[in-house]
PDB file of C-alpha atoms and ligand atoms in Angstrom:
ATOM      1  CA  MET S  12      52.620  17.246  87.721  1.00 96.00           C
ATOM      2  CA  GLN S  13      53.240  15.774  84.270  1.00 98.00           C
ATOM      3  CA  ILE S  14      50.805  15.764  81.351  1.00 98.00           C
ATOM      4  CA  GLY S  15      50.663  13.065  78.708  1.00 98.00           C
ATOM      5  CA  MET S  16      48.399  11.628  76.040  1.00 98.00           C
ATOM      6  CA  MET S  17      47.248   8.168  75.036  1.00 98.00           C
ATOM      7  CA  ASN S  18      48.200   6.878  71.608  1.00 98.00           C
ATOM      8  CA  ASP S  19      45.334   6.171  69.244  1.00 97.00           C
ATOM      9  CA  PRO S  20      45.393   2.342  68.942  1.00 97.00           C
ATOM     10  CA  ARG S  21      44.492   2.683  65.254  1.00 97.00           C
ATOM     11  CA  CYS S  22      47.737   4.555  64.586  1.00 97.00           C
ATOM     12  CA  ASN S  23      51.413   3.690  64.542  1.00 98.00           C
ATOM     13  CA  ALA S  24      52.714   4.067  68.111  1.00 98.00           C
ATOM     14  CA  THR S  25      56.091   5.454  67.019  1.00 98.00           C
ATOM     15  CA  ASP S  26      54.354   8.268  65.112  1.00 98.00           C
ATOM     16  CA  GLU S  27      52.175   8.928  68.141  1.00 98.00           C
ATOM     17  CA  ALA S  28      55.200   9.116  70.457  1.00 98.00           C
ATOM     18  CA  ARG S  29      56.931  11.509  68.078  1.00 98.00           C
ATOM     19  CA  TRP S  30      53.822  13.695  67.930  1.00 98.00           C
ATOM     20  CA  ALA S  31      53.479  13.761  71.730  1.00 98.00           C
ATOM     21  CA  ALA S  32      57.105  14.796  72.219  1.00 98.00           C
ATOM     22  CA  ALA S  33      56.941  17.411  69.435  1.00 98.00           C
ATOM     23  CA  HIS S  34      53.905  19.007  71.057  1.00 98.00           C
ATOM     24  CA  GLY S  35      55.367  19.408  74.515  1.00 97.00           C
ATOM     25  CA  LEU S  36      53.720  16.481  76.287  1.00 98.00           C
ATOM     26  CA  ASP S  37      55.721  14.831  79.062  1.00 98.00           C
ATOM     27  CA  PHE S  38      54.848  11.189  78.406  1.00 98.00           C
ATOM     28  CA  LEU S  39      52.917   8.759  76.238  1.00 98.00           C
ATOM     29  CA  ASP S  40      50.282   6.568  77.895  1.00 98.00           C
ATOM     30  CA  LEU S  41      51.188   3.693  75.602  1.00 98.00           C
ATOM     31  CA  THR S  42      48.223   1.439  75.019  1.00 98.00           C
ATOM     32  CA  ILE S  43      49.009  -1.961  73.548  1.00 98.00           C
ATOM     33  CA  GLU S  44      45.974  -2.688  71.394  1.00 97.00           C
ATOM     34  CA  GLY S  45      45.111  -3.417  67.842  1.00 95.00           C
ATOM     35  CA  PRO S  46      44.450  -2.631  65.168  1.00 97.00           C
ATOM     36  CA  GLY S  47      47.538  -0.412  65.014  1.00 97.00           C
ATOM     37  CA  ALA S  48      49.400  -0.811  68.290  1.00 98.00           C
ATOM     38  CA  ASP S  49      49.398  -4.487  69.170  1.00 97.00           C
ATOM     39  CA  LEU S  50      52.508  -5.867  70.868  1.00 97.00           C
ATOM     40  CA  GLU S  51      54.075  -7.175  67.646  1.00 97.00           C
ATOM     41  CA  GLN S  52      53.454  -3.815  65.939  1.00 98.00           C
ATOM     42  CA  ILE S  53      55.477  -1.847  68.492  1.00 98.00           C
ATOM     43  CA  ASP S  54      58.960  -0.749  67.423  1.00 98.00           C
ATOM     44  CA  GLN S  55      60.736  -0.774  70.760  1.00 98.00           C
ATOM     45  CA  ALA S  56      64.043   0.568  69.393  1.00 98.00           C
ATOM     46  CA  ALA S  57      62.332   3.505  67.675  1.00 98.00           C
ATOM     47  CA  LEU S  58      60.449   4.373  70.859  1.00 98.00           C
ATOM     48  CA  ARG S  59      63.661   4.218  72.893  1.00 98.00           C
ATOM     49  CA  THR S  60      65.352   6.584  70.442  1.00 98.00           C
ATOM     50  CA  ILE S  61      62.500   9.102  70.721  1.00 98.00           C
ATOM     51  CA  MET S  62      62.601   8.823  74.517  1.00 98.00           C
ATOM     52  CA  ALA S  63      66.377   9.372  74.606  1.00 98.00           C
ATOM     53  CA  GLU S  64      66.205  12.339  72.240  1.00 98.00           C
ATOM     54  CA  THR S  65      63.217  14.118  73.761  1.00 98.00           C
ATOM     55  CA  GLY S  66      62.906  12.941  77.372  1.00 98.00           C
ATOM     56  CA  LEU S  67      59.428  11.533  76.665  1.00 98.00           C
ATOM     57  CA  GLY S  68      58.281   9.119  79.390  1.00 98.00           C
ATOM     58  CA  ILE S  69      56.081   6.021  79.066  1.00 98.00           C
ATOM     59  CA  ILE S  70      53.142   4.828  81.165  1.00 98.00           C
ATOM     60  CA  GLY S  71      51.908   1.313  80.443  1.00 98.00           C
ATOM     61  CA  HIS S  72      48.326   0.805  79.267  1.00 98.00           C
ATOM     62  CA  THR S  73      46.729  -2.530  78.356  1.00 98.00           C
ATOM     63  CA  ALA S  74      43.617  -3.207  76.262  1.00 97.00           C
ATOM     64  CA  TRP S  75      40.474  -2.128  78.137  1.00 97.00           C
ATOM     65  CA  TYR S  76      38.473  -5.116  76.929  1.00 97.00           C
ATOM     66  CA  LEU S  77      40.517  -7.981  78.386  1.00 98.00           C
ATOM     67  CA  PRO S  78      38.036 -10.389  80.097  1.00 98.00           C
ATOM     68  CA  PHE S  79      39.652 -10.476  83.564  1.00 98.00           C
ATOM     69  CA  ALA S  80      36.319 -11.403  85.215  1.00 98.00           C
ATOM     70  CA  SER S  81      35.067 -14.019  82.778  1.00 98.00           C
ATOM     71  CA  PRO S  82      33.284 -16.937  84.516  1.00 98.00           C
ATOM     72  CA  ILE S  83      35.573 -19.244  82.503  1.00 98.00           C
ATOM     73  CA  ALA S  84      38.874 -19.738  84.337  1.00 98.00           C
ATOM     74  CA  ARG S  85      40.856 -20.391  81.164  1.00 98.00           C
ATOM     75  CA  VAL S  86      39.611 -17.157  79.625  1.00 98.00           C
ATOM     76  CA  ARG S  87      40.652 -15.205  82.737  1.00 98.00           C
ATOM     77  CA  GLN S  88      44.069 -16.875  82.611  1.00 98.00           C
ATOM     78  CA  ALA S  89      44.420 -15.912  78.950  1.00 98.00           C
ATOM     79  CA  ALA S  90      43.539 -12.285  79.794  1.00 98.00           C
ATOM     80  CA  VAL S  91      46.180 -12.260  82.537  1.00 98.00           C
ATOM     81  CA  ALA S  92      48.751 -13.821  80.196  1.00 98.00           C
ATOM     82  CA  SER S  93      47.927 -11.310  77.475  1.00 98.00           C
ATOM     83  CA  ALA S  94      48.384  -8.336  79.837  1.00 98.00           C
ATOM     84  CA  ALA S  95      51.584  -9.845  81.287  1.00 98.00           C
ATOM     85  CA  GLU S  96      53.057 -10.144  77.778  1.00 98.00           C
ATOM     86  CA  THR S  97      53.372  -6.341  77.731  1.00 98.00           C
ATOM     87  CA  PHE S  98      55.576  -6.202  80.854  1.00 98.00           C
ATOM     88  CA  ASP S  99      58.813  -6.954  79.047  1.00 98.00           C
ATOM     89  CA  LEU S 100      58.219  -4.041  76.646  1.00 98.00           C
ATOM     90  CA  PHE S 101      57.155  -1.621  79.380  1.00 98.00           C
ATOM     91  CA  ALA S 102      60.153  -2.499  81.540  1.00 98.00           C
ATOM     92  CA  ALA S 103      62.460  -1.959  78.529  1.00 98.00           C
ATOM     93  CA  LEU S 104      60.811   1.460  78.027  1.00 98.00           C
ATOM     94  CA  GLN S 105      61.504   2.314  81.675  1.00 98.00           C
ATOM     95  CA  ALA S 106      57.825   2.520  82.572  1.00 98.00           C
ATOM     96  CA  ARG S 107      57.031   2.154  86.260  1.00 98.00           C
ATOM     97  CA  TYR S 108      53.269   1.708  86.000  1.00 98.00           C
ATOM     98  CA  VAL S 109      50.948  -0.350  83.845  1.00 98.00           C
ATOM     99  CA  ASN S 110      47.178  -0.196  83.998  1.00 98.00           C
ATOM    100  CA  VAL S 111      44.449  -2.821  83.797  1.00 98.00           C
ATOM    101  CA  HIS S 112      40.708  -2.262  83.529  1.00 98.00           C
ATOM    102  CA  ILE S 113      38.016  -3.678  85.795  1.00 98.00           C
ATOM    103  CA  SER S 114      36.013  -6.131  83.715  1.00 98.00           C
ATOM    104  CA  SER S 115      32.349  -7.100  83.903  1.00 97.00           C
ATOM    105  CA  THR S 116      30.783 -10.539  84.386  1.00 97.00           C
ATOM    106  CA  PRO S 117      27.496 -11.799  82.840  1.00 96.00           C
ATOM    107  CA  ALA S 118      24.512 -10.844  85.025  1.00 95.00           C
ATOM    108  CA  LEU S 119      23.801 -14.493  85.800  1.00 97.00           C
ATOM    109  CA  PHE S 120      26.758 -14.446  88.204  1.00 98.00           C
ATOM    110  CA  SER S 121      26.930 -12.597  91.512  1.00 98.00           C
ATOM    111  CA  ARG S 122      28.634  -9.302  92.227  1.00 97.00           C
ATOM    112  CA  ALA S 123      30.899 -11.148  94.662  1.00 98.00           C
ATOM    113  CA  ASP S 124      32.065 -13.451  91.848  1.00 98.00           C
ATOM    114  CA  CYS S 125      32.776 -10.480  89.593  1.00 98.00           C
ATOM    115  CA  LEU S 126      34.806  -8.674  92.267  1.00 98.00           C
ATOM    116  CA  ARG S 127      36.705 -11.824  93.219  1.00 98.00           C
ATOM    117  CA  TRP S 128      37.610 -12.727  89.626  1.00 98.00           C
ATOM    118  CA  ASN S 129      38.804  -9.201  88.888  1.00 98.00           C
ATOM    119  CA  GLY S 130      40.820  -9.164  92.107  1.00 98.00           C
ATOM    120  CA  GLU S 131      42.396 -12.572  91.485  1.00 98.00           C
ATOM    121  CA  SER S 132      43.411 -11.640  87.941  1.00 98.00           C
ATOM    122  CA  PHE S 133      44.968  -8.363  89.084  1.00 98.00           C
ATOM    123  CA  ALA S 134      46.761 -10.018  92.030  1.00 98.00           C
ATOM    124  CA  HIS S 135      48.387 -12.472  89.588  1.00 98.00           C
ATOM    125  CA  LEU S 136      49.470  -9.530  87.455  1.00 98.00           C
ATOM    126  CA  ALA S 137      50.807  -7.557  90.443  1.00 98.00           C
ATOM    127  CA  GLU S 138      52.946 -10.569  91.315  1.00 98.00           C
ATOM    128  CA  GLN S 139      54.335 -10.925  87.798  1.00 98.00           C
ATOM    129  CA  ALA S 140      54.807  -7.162  87.340  1.00 98.00           C
ATOM    130  CA  ALA S 141      56.956  -6.963  90.467  1.00 98.00           C
ATOM    131  CA  THR S 142      59.623  -9.113  88.813  1.00 98.00           C
ATOM    132  CA  TYR S 143      59.905  -6.429  86.094  1.00 98.00           C
ATOM    133  CA  GLY S 144      59.990  -3.544  88.579  1.00 98.00           C
ATOM    134  CA  LEU S 145      56.474  -2.555  87.425  1.00 98.00           C
ATOM    135  CA  HIS S 146      53.395  -1.629  89.452  1.00 98.00           C
ATOM    136  CA  VAL S 147      49.890  -2.567  88.315  1.00 98.00           C
ATOM    137  CA  MET S 148      47.169   0.049  88.693  1.00 98.00           C
ATOM    138  CA  VAL S 149      43.466  -0.616  88.351  1.00 98.00           C
ATOM    139  CA  GLU S 150      41.195   1.621  86.259  1.00 98.00           C
ATOM    140  CA  HIS S 151      37.440   1.550  86.908  1.00 97.00           C
ATOM    141  CA  PRO S 152      34.893   1.516  84.059  1.00 97.00           C
ATOM    142  CA  PRO S 153      32.429   4.294  83.090  1.00 97.00           C
ATOM    143  CA  SER S 154      29.590   2.524  84.888  1.00 95.00           C
ATOM    144  CA  SER S 155      27.615   2.891  88.086  1.00 94.00           C
ATOM    145  CA  TYR S 156      27.564  -0.903  88.531  1.00 96.00           C
ATOM    146  CA  PHE S 157      30.735  -0.780  90.625  1.00 97.00           C
ATOM    147  CA  SER S 158      30.470   1.210  93.877  1.00 97.00           C
ATOM    148  CA  LEU S 159      33.510   2.797  95.487  1.00 97.00           C
ATOM    149  CA  ASP S 160      33.393  -0.066  98.010  1.00 98.00           C
ATOM    150  CA  ASP S 161      33.462  -2.562  95.125  1.00 98.00           C
ATOM    151  CA  ILE S 162      36.539  -0.886  93.645  1.00 98.00           C
ATOM    152  CA  SER S 163      38.120  -0.960  97.083  1.00 98.00           C
ATOM    153  CA  THR S 164      37.346  -4.685  97.412  1.00 98.00           C
ATOM    154  CA  ILE S 165      39.080  -5.372  94.082  1.00 98.00           C
ATOM    155  CA  LEU S 166      42.131  -3.306  95.099  1.00 98.00           C
ATOM    156  CA  ASN S 167      42.335  -5.182  98.380  1.00 98.00           C
ATOM    157  CA  ALA S 168      42.997  -8.416  96.493  1.00 98.00           C
ATOM    158  CA  ASP S 169      46.659  -7.366  96.571  1.00 98.00           C
ATOM    159  CA  PRO S 170      48.254  -4.531  98.573  1.00 98.00           C
ATOM    160  CA  ARG S 171      50.524  -3.724  95.613  1.00 98.00           C
ATOM    161  CA  LEU S 172      47.637  -2.686  93.339  1.00 98.00           C
ATOM    162  CA  GLY S 173      47.358   1.042  92.744  1.00 98.00           C
ATOM    163  CA  PHE S 174      44.192   3.006  91.996  1.00 98.00           C
ATOM    164  CA  HIS S 175      43.960   4.588  88.556  1.00 98.00           C
ATOM    165  CA  LEU S 176      41.398   7.399  88.574  1.00 98.00           C
ATOM    166  CA  ASP S 177      39.563   8.251  85.354  1.00 98.00           C
ATOM    167  CA  MET S 178      37.614  11.482  85.864  1.00 98.00           C
ATOM    168  CA  GLY S 179      35.423  10.923  82.787  1.00 98.00           C
ATOM    169  CA  HIS S 180      34.480   7.452  84.002  1.00 98.00           C
ATOM    170  CA  MET S 181      33.738   8.775  87.510  1.00 98.00           C
ATOM    171  CA  HIS S 182      31.434  11.427  86.031  1.00 98.00           C
ATOM    172  CA  VAL S 183      29.429   8.798  84.105  1.00 98.00           C
ATOM    173  CA  ALA S 184      29.289   6.625  87.247  1.00 97.00           C
ATOM    174  CA  GLY S 185      27.957   9.625  89.210  1.00 97.00           C
ATOM    175  CA  PHE S 186      30.738   9.878  91.809  1.00 97.00           C
ATOM    176  CA  LYS S 187      32.093  13.122  93.236  1.00 96.00           C
ATOM    177  CA  LEU S 188      35.872  13.425  93.287  1.00 97.00           C
ATOM    178  CA  LYS S 189      36.059  14.213  97.010  1.00 97.00           C
ATOM    179  CA  ALA S 190      34.212  10.999  97.898  1.00 97.00           C
ATOM    180  CA  VAL S 191      36.468   9.028  95.548  1.00 97.00           C
ATOM    181  CA  LEU S 192      39.625  10.444  97.133  1.00 97.00           C
ATOM    182  CA  GLU S 193      38.282   9.800 100.614  1.00 97.00           C
ATOM    183  CA  GLU S 194      37.762   6.122  99.870  1.00 97.00           C
ATOM    184  CA  LEU S 195      40.547   5.330  97.377  1.00 97.00           C
ATOM    185  CA  GLY S 196      42.938   8.297  97.455  1.00 97.00           C
ATOM    186  CA  ALA S 197      45.576   6.563  99.597  1.00 97.00           C
ATOM    187  CA  ARG S 198      46.265   4.240  96.621  1.00 97.00           C
ATOM    188  CA  LEU S 199      45.963   6.856  93.878  1.00 98.00           C
ATOM    189  CA  THR S 200      48.702   6.263  91.305  1.00 98.00           C
ATOM    190  CA  HIS S 201      47.684   7.831  87.986  1.00 98.00           C
ATOM    191  CA  VAL S 202      44.910   9.997  86.524  1.00 98.00           C
ATOM    192  CA  HIS S 203      43.061  10.081  83.183  1.00 98.00           C
ATOM    193  CA  LEU S 204      41.085  13.163  82.167  1.00 98.00           C
ATOM    194  CA  SER S 205      38.419  13.633  79.506  1.00 98.00           C
ATOM    195  CA  ASP S 206      35.080  15.399  79.521  1.00 98.00           C
ATOM    196  CA  ASN S 207      31.524  14.163  78.937  1.00 98.00           C
ATOM    197  CA  ARG S 208      27.964  15.123  79.826  1.00 98.00           C
ATOM    198  CA  GLY S 209      27.510  12.479  82.510  1.00 97.00           C
ATOM    199  CA  ARG S 210      25.759   9.901  80.317  1.00 96.00           C
ATOM    200  CA  HIS S 211      28.356   8.401  77.992  1.00 97.00           C
ATOM    201  CA  ASP S 212      32.140   8.167  78.073  1.00 97.00           C
ATOM    202  CA  ASP S 213      32.508  10.636  75.209  1.00 97.00           C
ATOM    203  CA  HIS S 214      36.203  11.554  75.625  1.00 97.00           C
ATOM    204  CA  ILE S 215      35.529  15.129  74.524  1.00 98.00           C
ATOM    205  CA  PRO S 216      37.863  18.108  75.237  1.00 98.00           C
ATOM    206  CA  LEU S 217      38.012  19.495  78.759  1.00 98.00           C
ATOM    207  CA  GLY S 218      35.368  22.191  79.097  1.00 97.00           C
ATOM    208  CA  ALA S 219      33.137  20.779  76.334  1.00 97.00           C
ATOM    209  CA  GLY S 220      31.138  18.631  78.775  1.00 98.00           C
ATOM    210  CA  THR S 221      29.702  19.136  82.260  1.00 98.00           C
ATOM    211  CA  ILE S 222      32.672  18.383  84.555  1.00 98.00           C
ATOM    212  CA  ASP S 223      33.745  21.336  86.727  1.00 97.00           C
ATOM    213  CA  TRP S 224      37.421  21.233  85.755  1.00 98.00           C
ATOM    214  CA  PRO S 225      38.870  24.115  87.805  1.00 97.00           C
ATOM    215  CA  GLN S 226      37.301  22.451  90.844  1.00 96.00           C
ATOM    216  CA  VAL S 227      38.560  18.967  89.907  1.00 97.00           C
ATOM    217  CA  ILE S 228      42.123  20.160  89.301  1.00 97.00           C
ATOM    218  CA  ALA S 229      42.145  22.199  92.514  1.00 96.00           C
ATOM    219  CA  THR S 230      40.801  19.230  94.488  1.00 96.00           C
ATOM    220  CA  LEU S 231      43.484  16.912  93.085  1.00 97.00           C
ATOM    221  CA  LYS S 232      46.225  19.416  93.782  1.00 95.00           C
ATOM    222  CA  GLN S 233      45.008  20.250  97.262  1.00 93.00           C
ATOM    223  CA  TYR S 234      44.804  16.545  98.011  1.00 94.00           C
ATOM    224  CA  GLY S 235      48.531  16.434  97.316  1.00 95.00           C
ATOM    225  CA  TYR S 236      48.435  14.626  93.979  1.00 96.00           C
ATOM    226  CA  ASP S 237      51.445  15.676  91.925  1.00 96.00           C
ATOM    227  CA  ALA S 238      52.125  12.838  89.496  1.00 97.00           C
ATOM    228  CA  THR S 239      51.045  11.888  85.964  1.00 98.00           C
ATOM    229  CA  ILE S 240      47.863  13.062  84.226  1.00 98.00           C
ATOM    230  CA  THR S 241      46.893  11.625  80.839  1.00 98.00           C
ATOM    231  CA  LEU S 242      44.527  13.491  78.562  1.00 98.00           C
ATOM    232  CA  GLU S 243      42.214  11.010  76.882  1.00 97.00           C
ATOM    233  CA  VAL S 244      40.697  13.590  74.541  1.00 97.00           C
ATOM    234  CA  PHE S 245      39.910  11.646  71.396  1.00 96.00           C
ATOM    235  CA  SER S 246      38.946  14.425  68.977  1.00 93.00           C
ATOM    236  CA  LYS S 247      40.030  14.030  65.375  1.00 93.00           C
ATOM    237  CA  ASP S 248      41.450  17.544  65.436  1.00 97.00           C
ATOM    238  CA  ARG S 249      44.258  17.360  67.995  1.00 97.00           C
ATOM    239  CA  ASP S 250      44.236  21.112  68.594  1.00 98.00           C
ATOM    240  CA  TYR S 251      41.539  20.273  71.165  1.00 98.00           C
ATOM    241  CA  LEU S 252      43.908  17.908  72.968  1.00 98.00           C
ATOM    242  CA  LEU S 253      46.590  20.599  73.117  1.00 98.00           C
ATOM    243  CA  LEU S 254      44.058  23.189  74.277  1.00 98.00           C
ATOM    244  CA  SER S 255      42.984  20.785  77.042  1.00 98.00           C
ATOM    245  CA  ALA S 256      46.640  20.390  78.103  1.00 98.00           C
ATOM    246  CA  ALA S 257      47.103  24.160  78.233  1.00 98.00           C
ATOM    247  CA  LYS S 258      43.944  24.502  80.306  1.00 98.00           C
ATOM    248  CA  VAL S 259      45.029  21.839  82.814  1.00 98.00           C
ATOM    249  CA  ARG S 260      48.347  23.649  83.269  1.00 97.00           C
ATOM    250  CA  GLN S 261      46.479  26.937  83.799  1.00 97.00           C
ATOM    251  CA  TRP S 262      43.957  25.459  86.271  1.00 97.00           C
ATOM    252  CA  TRP S 263      46.835  23.826  88.124  1.00 96.00           C
ATOM    253  CA  ALA S 264      48.679  27.137  88.394  1.00 94.00           C
ATOM    254  CA  ASP S 265      45.496  28.982  89.452  1.00 94.00           C
ATOM    255  CA  ALA S 266      44.871  26.381  92.176  1.00 92.00           C
ATOM    256  CA  ALA S 267      48.307  27.124  93.613  1.00 74.00           C
ATOM    257  CA  LEU S 268      47.424  30.810  93.922  1.00 61.00           C
ATOM    258  CA  GLU S 269      44.261  29.996  95.866  1.00 58.00           C
ATOM    259  CA  GLN S 270      46.036  27.858  98.475  1.00 51.00           C
TER     260      GLN S 270
HETATM  261 ZN1   ZN D   3      40.966   6.062  81.084  1.00 50.71          ZN
END
């Protein structure tokens, strides 16, 4: 199991990578978003130097607000093109995975339209990503609008799409982890963790909200998940992020003892 953090898109990504490596994190979940980390603001050479010197890994992350399910075809195509523009960078940084976020559609349109447009956009991206040796994984939003079946329908638009679990989003949506793993676990590729109180996607430190973390970590481990976990703890004081990382490592070790 590897633990990483997401860069704050308001900050310089090179500084964020340096901070992650200096504080013992295994990888940076590199989100390409403004105002501070848009594609043209990324210093690829500097990131490669940090990676070579420290062993820091990179997971690809694209802007969460890209309109992949817009009713307007040209807007969807622009969202796909914008996400695909990051592939060259991620491939150069030896990333294997890049995420995309399920997008909503105005209520005037049907659920079937929304699922189909998301699926079509992601299938196009899976196709393009393959030429870079990248895999696209789909992250669900912090909303109960999309059922687990809906997420499954979107993933089934292309067999290459992976499932990107966000525990904070699942808690807001009201899903239990065991049910999520039962339905989508076979395609589980990457995990995001942050806490909240079940109402809003607060991104608070692990243990500050109402998620039962020892149980979540044990469930993931016992399910056989042993890949990358990103902490999306967005507190101003980053001691809370580091404390969350230490706690995940401890819960993970405790879960092993219980098996
Ligand atoms: Zn997330």
